[in-house]
Short mmCIF file of C-alpha atoms in Angstrom, two decimals:
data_model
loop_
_atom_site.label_atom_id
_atom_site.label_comp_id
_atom_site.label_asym_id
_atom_site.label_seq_id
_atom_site.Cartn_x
_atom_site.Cartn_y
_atom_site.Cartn_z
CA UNK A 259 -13.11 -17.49 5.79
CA UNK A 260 -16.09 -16.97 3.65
CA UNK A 261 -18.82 -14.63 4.39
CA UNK A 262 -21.04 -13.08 1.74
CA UNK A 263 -22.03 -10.00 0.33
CA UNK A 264 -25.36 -9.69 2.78
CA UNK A 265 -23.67 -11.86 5.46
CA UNK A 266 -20.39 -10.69 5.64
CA UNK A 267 -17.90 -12.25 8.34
CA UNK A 268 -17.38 -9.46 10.74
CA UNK A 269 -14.08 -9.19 13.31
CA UNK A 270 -14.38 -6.28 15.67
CA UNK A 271 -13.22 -4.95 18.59
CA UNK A 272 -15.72 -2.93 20.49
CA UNK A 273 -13.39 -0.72 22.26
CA UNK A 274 -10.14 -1.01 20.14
CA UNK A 275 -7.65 -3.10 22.64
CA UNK A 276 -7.88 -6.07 20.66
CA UNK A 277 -3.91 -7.26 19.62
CA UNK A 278 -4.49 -7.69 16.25
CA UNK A 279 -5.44 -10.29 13.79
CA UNK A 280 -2.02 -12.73 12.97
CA UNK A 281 -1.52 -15.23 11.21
CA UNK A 282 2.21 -16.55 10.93
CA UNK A 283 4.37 -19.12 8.63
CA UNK A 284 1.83 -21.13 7.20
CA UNK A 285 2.27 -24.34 4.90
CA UNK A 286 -0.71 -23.48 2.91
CA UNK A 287 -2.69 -20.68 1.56
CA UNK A 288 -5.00 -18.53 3.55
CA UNK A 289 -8.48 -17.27 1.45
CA UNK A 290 -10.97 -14.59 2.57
CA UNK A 291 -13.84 -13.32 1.15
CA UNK A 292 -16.12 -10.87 2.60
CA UNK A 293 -14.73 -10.32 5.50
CA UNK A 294 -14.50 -7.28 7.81
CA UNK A 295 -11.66 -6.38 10.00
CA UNK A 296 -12.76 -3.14 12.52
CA UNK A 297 -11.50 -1.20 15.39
CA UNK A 298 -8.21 -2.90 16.06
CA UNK A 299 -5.26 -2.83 17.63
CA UNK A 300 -2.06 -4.86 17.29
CA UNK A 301 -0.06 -8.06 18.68
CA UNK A 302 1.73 -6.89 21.86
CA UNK A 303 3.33 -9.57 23.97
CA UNK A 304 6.44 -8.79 26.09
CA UNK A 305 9.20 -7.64 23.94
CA UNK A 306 7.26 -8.26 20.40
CA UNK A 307 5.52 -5.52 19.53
CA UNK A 308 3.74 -6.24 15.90
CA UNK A 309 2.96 -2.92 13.39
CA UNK A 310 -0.22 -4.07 11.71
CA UNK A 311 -3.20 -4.62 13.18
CA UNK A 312 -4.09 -7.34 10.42
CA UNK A 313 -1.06 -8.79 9.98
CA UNK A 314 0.22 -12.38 7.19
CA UNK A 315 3.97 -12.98 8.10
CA UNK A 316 5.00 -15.56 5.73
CA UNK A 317 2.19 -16.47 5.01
CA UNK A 318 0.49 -16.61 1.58
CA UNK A 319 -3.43 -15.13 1.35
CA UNK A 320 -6.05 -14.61 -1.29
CA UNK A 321 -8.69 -11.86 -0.21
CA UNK A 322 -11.84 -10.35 -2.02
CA UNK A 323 -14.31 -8.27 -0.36
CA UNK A 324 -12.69 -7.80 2.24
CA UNK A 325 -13.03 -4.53 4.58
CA UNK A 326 -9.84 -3.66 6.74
CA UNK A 327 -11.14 0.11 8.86
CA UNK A 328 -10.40 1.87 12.18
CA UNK A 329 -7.31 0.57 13.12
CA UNK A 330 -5.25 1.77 16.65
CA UNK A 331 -2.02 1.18 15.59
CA UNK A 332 0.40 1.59 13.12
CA UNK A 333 -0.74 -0.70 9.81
CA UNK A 334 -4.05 -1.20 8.35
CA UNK A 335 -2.76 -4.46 6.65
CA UNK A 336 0.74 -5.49 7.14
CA UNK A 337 1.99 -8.11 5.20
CA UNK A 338 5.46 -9.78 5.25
CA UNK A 339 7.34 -12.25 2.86
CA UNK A 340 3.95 -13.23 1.74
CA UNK A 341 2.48 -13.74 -1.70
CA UNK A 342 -0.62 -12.26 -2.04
CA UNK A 343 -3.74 -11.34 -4.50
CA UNK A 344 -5.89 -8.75 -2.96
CA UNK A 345 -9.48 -7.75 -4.90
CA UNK A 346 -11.97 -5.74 -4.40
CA UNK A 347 -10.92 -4.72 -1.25
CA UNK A 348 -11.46 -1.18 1.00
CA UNK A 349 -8.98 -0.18 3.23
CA UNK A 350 -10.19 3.09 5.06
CA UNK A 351 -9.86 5.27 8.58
CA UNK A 352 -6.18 3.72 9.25
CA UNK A 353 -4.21 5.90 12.32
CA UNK A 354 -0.90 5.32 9.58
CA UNK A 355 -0.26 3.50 6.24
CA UNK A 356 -3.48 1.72 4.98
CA UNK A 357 -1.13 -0.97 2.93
CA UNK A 358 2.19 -2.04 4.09
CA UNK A 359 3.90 -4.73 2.42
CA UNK A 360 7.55 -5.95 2.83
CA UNK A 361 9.72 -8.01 0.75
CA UNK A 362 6.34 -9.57 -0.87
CA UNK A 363 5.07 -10.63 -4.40
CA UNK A 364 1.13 -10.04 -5.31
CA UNK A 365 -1.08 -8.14 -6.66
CA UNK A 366 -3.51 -5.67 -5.70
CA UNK A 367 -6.43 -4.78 -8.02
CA UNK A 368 -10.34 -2.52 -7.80
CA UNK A 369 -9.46 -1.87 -4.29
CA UNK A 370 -9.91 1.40 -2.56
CA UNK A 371 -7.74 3.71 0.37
CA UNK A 372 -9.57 6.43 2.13
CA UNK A 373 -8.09 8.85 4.62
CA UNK A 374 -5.29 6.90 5.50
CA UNK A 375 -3.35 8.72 8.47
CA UNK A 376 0.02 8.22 6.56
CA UNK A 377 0.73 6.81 2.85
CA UNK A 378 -2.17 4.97 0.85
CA UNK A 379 0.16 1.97 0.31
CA UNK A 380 3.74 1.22 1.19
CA UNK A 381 5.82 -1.19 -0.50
CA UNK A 382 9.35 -2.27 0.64
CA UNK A 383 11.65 -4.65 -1.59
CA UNK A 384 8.32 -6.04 -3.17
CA UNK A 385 7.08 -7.13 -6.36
CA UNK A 386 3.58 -5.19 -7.13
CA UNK A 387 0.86 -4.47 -9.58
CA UNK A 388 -1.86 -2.02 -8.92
CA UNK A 389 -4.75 -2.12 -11.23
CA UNK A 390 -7.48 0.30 -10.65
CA UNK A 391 -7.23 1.35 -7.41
CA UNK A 392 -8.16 4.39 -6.02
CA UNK A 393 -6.66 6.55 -2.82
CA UNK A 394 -8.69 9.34 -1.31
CA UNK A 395 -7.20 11.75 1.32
CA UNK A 396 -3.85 10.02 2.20
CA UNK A 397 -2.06 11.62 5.34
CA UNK A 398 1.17 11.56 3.31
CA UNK A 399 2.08 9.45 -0.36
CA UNK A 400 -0.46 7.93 -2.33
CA UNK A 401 1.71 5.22 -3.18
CA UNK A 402 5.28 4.72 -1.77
CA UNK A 403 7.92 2.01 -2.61
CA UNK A 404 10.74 1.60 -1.24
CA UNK A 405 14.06 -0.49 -1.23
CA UNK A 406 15.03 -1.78 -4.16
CA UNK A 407 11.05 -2.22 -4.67
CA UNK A 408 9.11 -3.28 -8.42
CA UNK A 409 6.01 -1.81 -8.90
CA UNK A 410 3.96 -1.47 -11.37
CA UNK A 411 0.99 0.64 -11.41
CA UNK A 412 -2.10 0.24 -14.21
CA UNK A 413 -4.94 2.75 -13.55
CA UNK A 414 -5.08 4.17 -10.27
CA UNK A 415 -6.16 7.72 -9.28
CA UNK A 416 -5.35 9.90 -6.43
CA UNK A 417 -6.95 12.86 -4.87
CA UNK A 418 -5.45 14.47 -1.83
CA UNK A 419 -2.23 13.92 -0.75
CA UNK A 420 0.96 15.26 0.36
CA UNK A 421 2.82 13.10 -2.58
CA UNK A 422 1.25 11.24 -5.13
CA UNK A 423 3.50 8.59 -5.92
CA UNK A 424 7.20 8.10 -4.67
CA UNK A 425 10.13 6.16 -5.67
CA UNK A 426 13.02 5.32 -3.00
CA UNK A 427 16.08 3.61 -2.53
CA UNK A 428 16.77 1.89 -5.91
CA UNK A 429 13.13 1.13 -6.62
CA UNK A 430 11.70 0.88 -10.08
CA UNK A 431 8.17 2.60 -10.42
CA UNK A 432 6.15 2.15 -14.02
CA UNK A 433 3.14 3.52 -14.39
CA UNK A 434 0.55 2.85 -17.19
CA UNK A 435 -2.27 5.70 -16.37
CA UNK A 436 -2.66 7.52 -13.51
CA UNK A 437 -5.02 10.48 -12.22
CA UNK A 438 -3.41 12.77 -9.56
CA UNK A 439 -5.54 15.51 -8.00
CA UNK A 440 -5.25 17.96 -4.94
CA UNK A 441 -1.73 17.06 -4.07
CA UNK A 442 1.36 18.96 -2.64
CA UNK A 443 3.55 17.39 -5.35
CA UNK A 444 2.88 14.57 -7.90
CA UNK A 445 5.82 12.54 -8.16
CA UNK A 446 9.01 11.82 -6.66
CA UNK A 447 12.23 10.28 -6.90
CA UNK A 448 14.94 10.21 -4.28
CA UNK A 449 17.11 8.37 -2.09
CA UNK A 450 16.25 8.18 1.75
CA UNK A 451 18.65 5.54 2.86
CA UNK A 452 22.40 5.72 2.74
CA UNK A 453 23.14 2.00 2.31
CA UNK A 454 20.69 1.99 -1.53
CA UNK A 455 21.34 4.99 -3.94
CA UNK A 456 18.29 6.40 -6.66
CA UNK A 457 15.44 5.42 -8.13
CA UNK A 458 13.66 5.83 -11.30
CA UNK A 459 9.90 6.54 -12.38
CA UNK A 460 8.92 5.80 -16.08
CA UNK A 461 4.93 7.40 -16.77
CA UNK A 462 3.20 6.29 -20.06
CA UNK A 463 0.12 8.59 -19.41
CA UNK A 464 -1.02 11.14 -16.60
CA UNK A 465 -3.29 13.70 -15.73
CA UNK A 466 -2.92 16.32 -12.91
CA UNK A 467 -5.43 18.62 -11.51
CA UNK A 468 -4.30 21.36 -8.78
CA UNK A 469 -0.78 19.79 -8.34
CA UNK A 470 1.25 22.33 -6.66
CA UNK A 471 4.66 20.66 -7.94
CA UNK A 472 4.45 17.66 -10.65
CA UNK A 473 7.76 16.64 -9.62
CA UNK A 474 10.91 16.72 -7.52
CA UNK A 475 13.71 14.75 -8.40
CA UNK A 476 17.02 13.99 -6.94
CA UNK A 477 19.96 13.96 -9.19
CA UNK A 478 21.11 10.65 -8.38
CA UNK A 479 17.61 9.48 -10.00
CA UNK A 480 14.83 9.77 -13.14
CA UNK A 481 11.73 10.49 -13.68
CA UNK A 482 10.32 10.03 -17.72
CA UNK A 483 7.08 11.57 -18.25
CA UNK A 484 5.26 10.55 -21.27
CA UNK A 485 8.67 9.44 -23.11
CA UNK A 486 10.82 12.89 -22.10
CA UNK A 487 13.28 12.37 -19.72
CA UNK A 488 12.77 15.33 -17.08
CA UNK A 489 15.88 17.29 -16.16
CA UNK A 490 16.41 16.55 -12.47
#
């Protein structure tokens, strides 16, 4: 799919009931560039009920440009067992998590989140690198990763949310430079579900404006903050 900057390709749903955008199992790679995704809801039929309302299952995809806003359901972008490069890329107005990807490899770069209803971007037993991204008024986490997830993060900033960036369940968070502002708490480390254990955080470079709590961390995991280890 390639629109352009004055023509982009534009996929709407004038009064939200659309079921999604899906594309499933493909042999070959999907591309899209300029494209805009608006007012949707997600694939219901029968008994399979889908959580994105843009949604690659197994399915590899390249995207610039692209514009994923207004969604009715639970995922901006869902993406599953996919690889993916994502660029320049605004994900905004989502009723729950802006980015969701599970068990994926890619990477996500000069893309922006803005008042996502839930976290920024969600990443379960992935492979990810952020690189300048920015997240503006995120329902819940800024970033989240999950479940034995890799992720590592190089530039992003953050301004309003409830956490800025959490580790779960055995995942492995680096960050290279990050900007947190107006949040609750700036990072965390913890385990949520009983079958994983820990996780760990390593931070090269921060700043933090009107953080109420830099940190909370569970015993069972680490957070190291500019090369000190913080006492859990």
């Amino acid at each position: 799919m390639f629109g352009t900057a004055e023509n982009p390709i534009k996929i709407s749903s004038s009064d939200g009931t659309a079921n999604g955008f899906t594309v499933l199992q493909t042999e070959k790679k999907s591309i899209l560039h300029h494209v805009v995704f608006d007012n949707f809801n997600t694939l219901k039929h029968q008994q399979w009920l889908l959580t994105g309302a843009v949604t690659f299952y197994e399915a590899n995809v390249d995207m610039q440009h692209c514009v994923f806003t207004k969604n009715n359901c639970e995922d901006g972008l869902n993406l599953v067992r996919s690889n993916f490069d994502i660029n320049f890329c605004t994900i905004s107005h989502t009723f729950s998590d802006g980015f969701d990807a599970d068990f994926c490899k890619g990477k996500i770069s000069d893309s922006y989140f803005l008042a996502t209803g839930n976290d920024g971007m969600d990443f379960s037993g992935s492979e990810i690198t952020i690189k300048n991204c920015e997240i503006k008024q995120a329902g819940d986490k800024g970033i989240s990763v999950g479940e034995e997830a890799k992720v590592s993060i190089i530039n992003a900033d953050i301004d309003g949310a409830i956490i800025g960036v959490a580790s779960k369940d055995l995942s492995i968070l680096t960050i290279k430079n990050i900007s947190l502002k107006n949040c609750k708490q700036g990072f965390a480390a913890y385990q949520k579900k009983p079958e994983y254990g820990g996780s760990t955080i390593v931070v090269k470079d921060y700043t933090a404006e009107n953080v109420k709590h830099l940190y909370q961390i569970e015993q069972t995991s680490s957070l190291t903050l500019k090369g000190k280890k913080v006492e859990n």
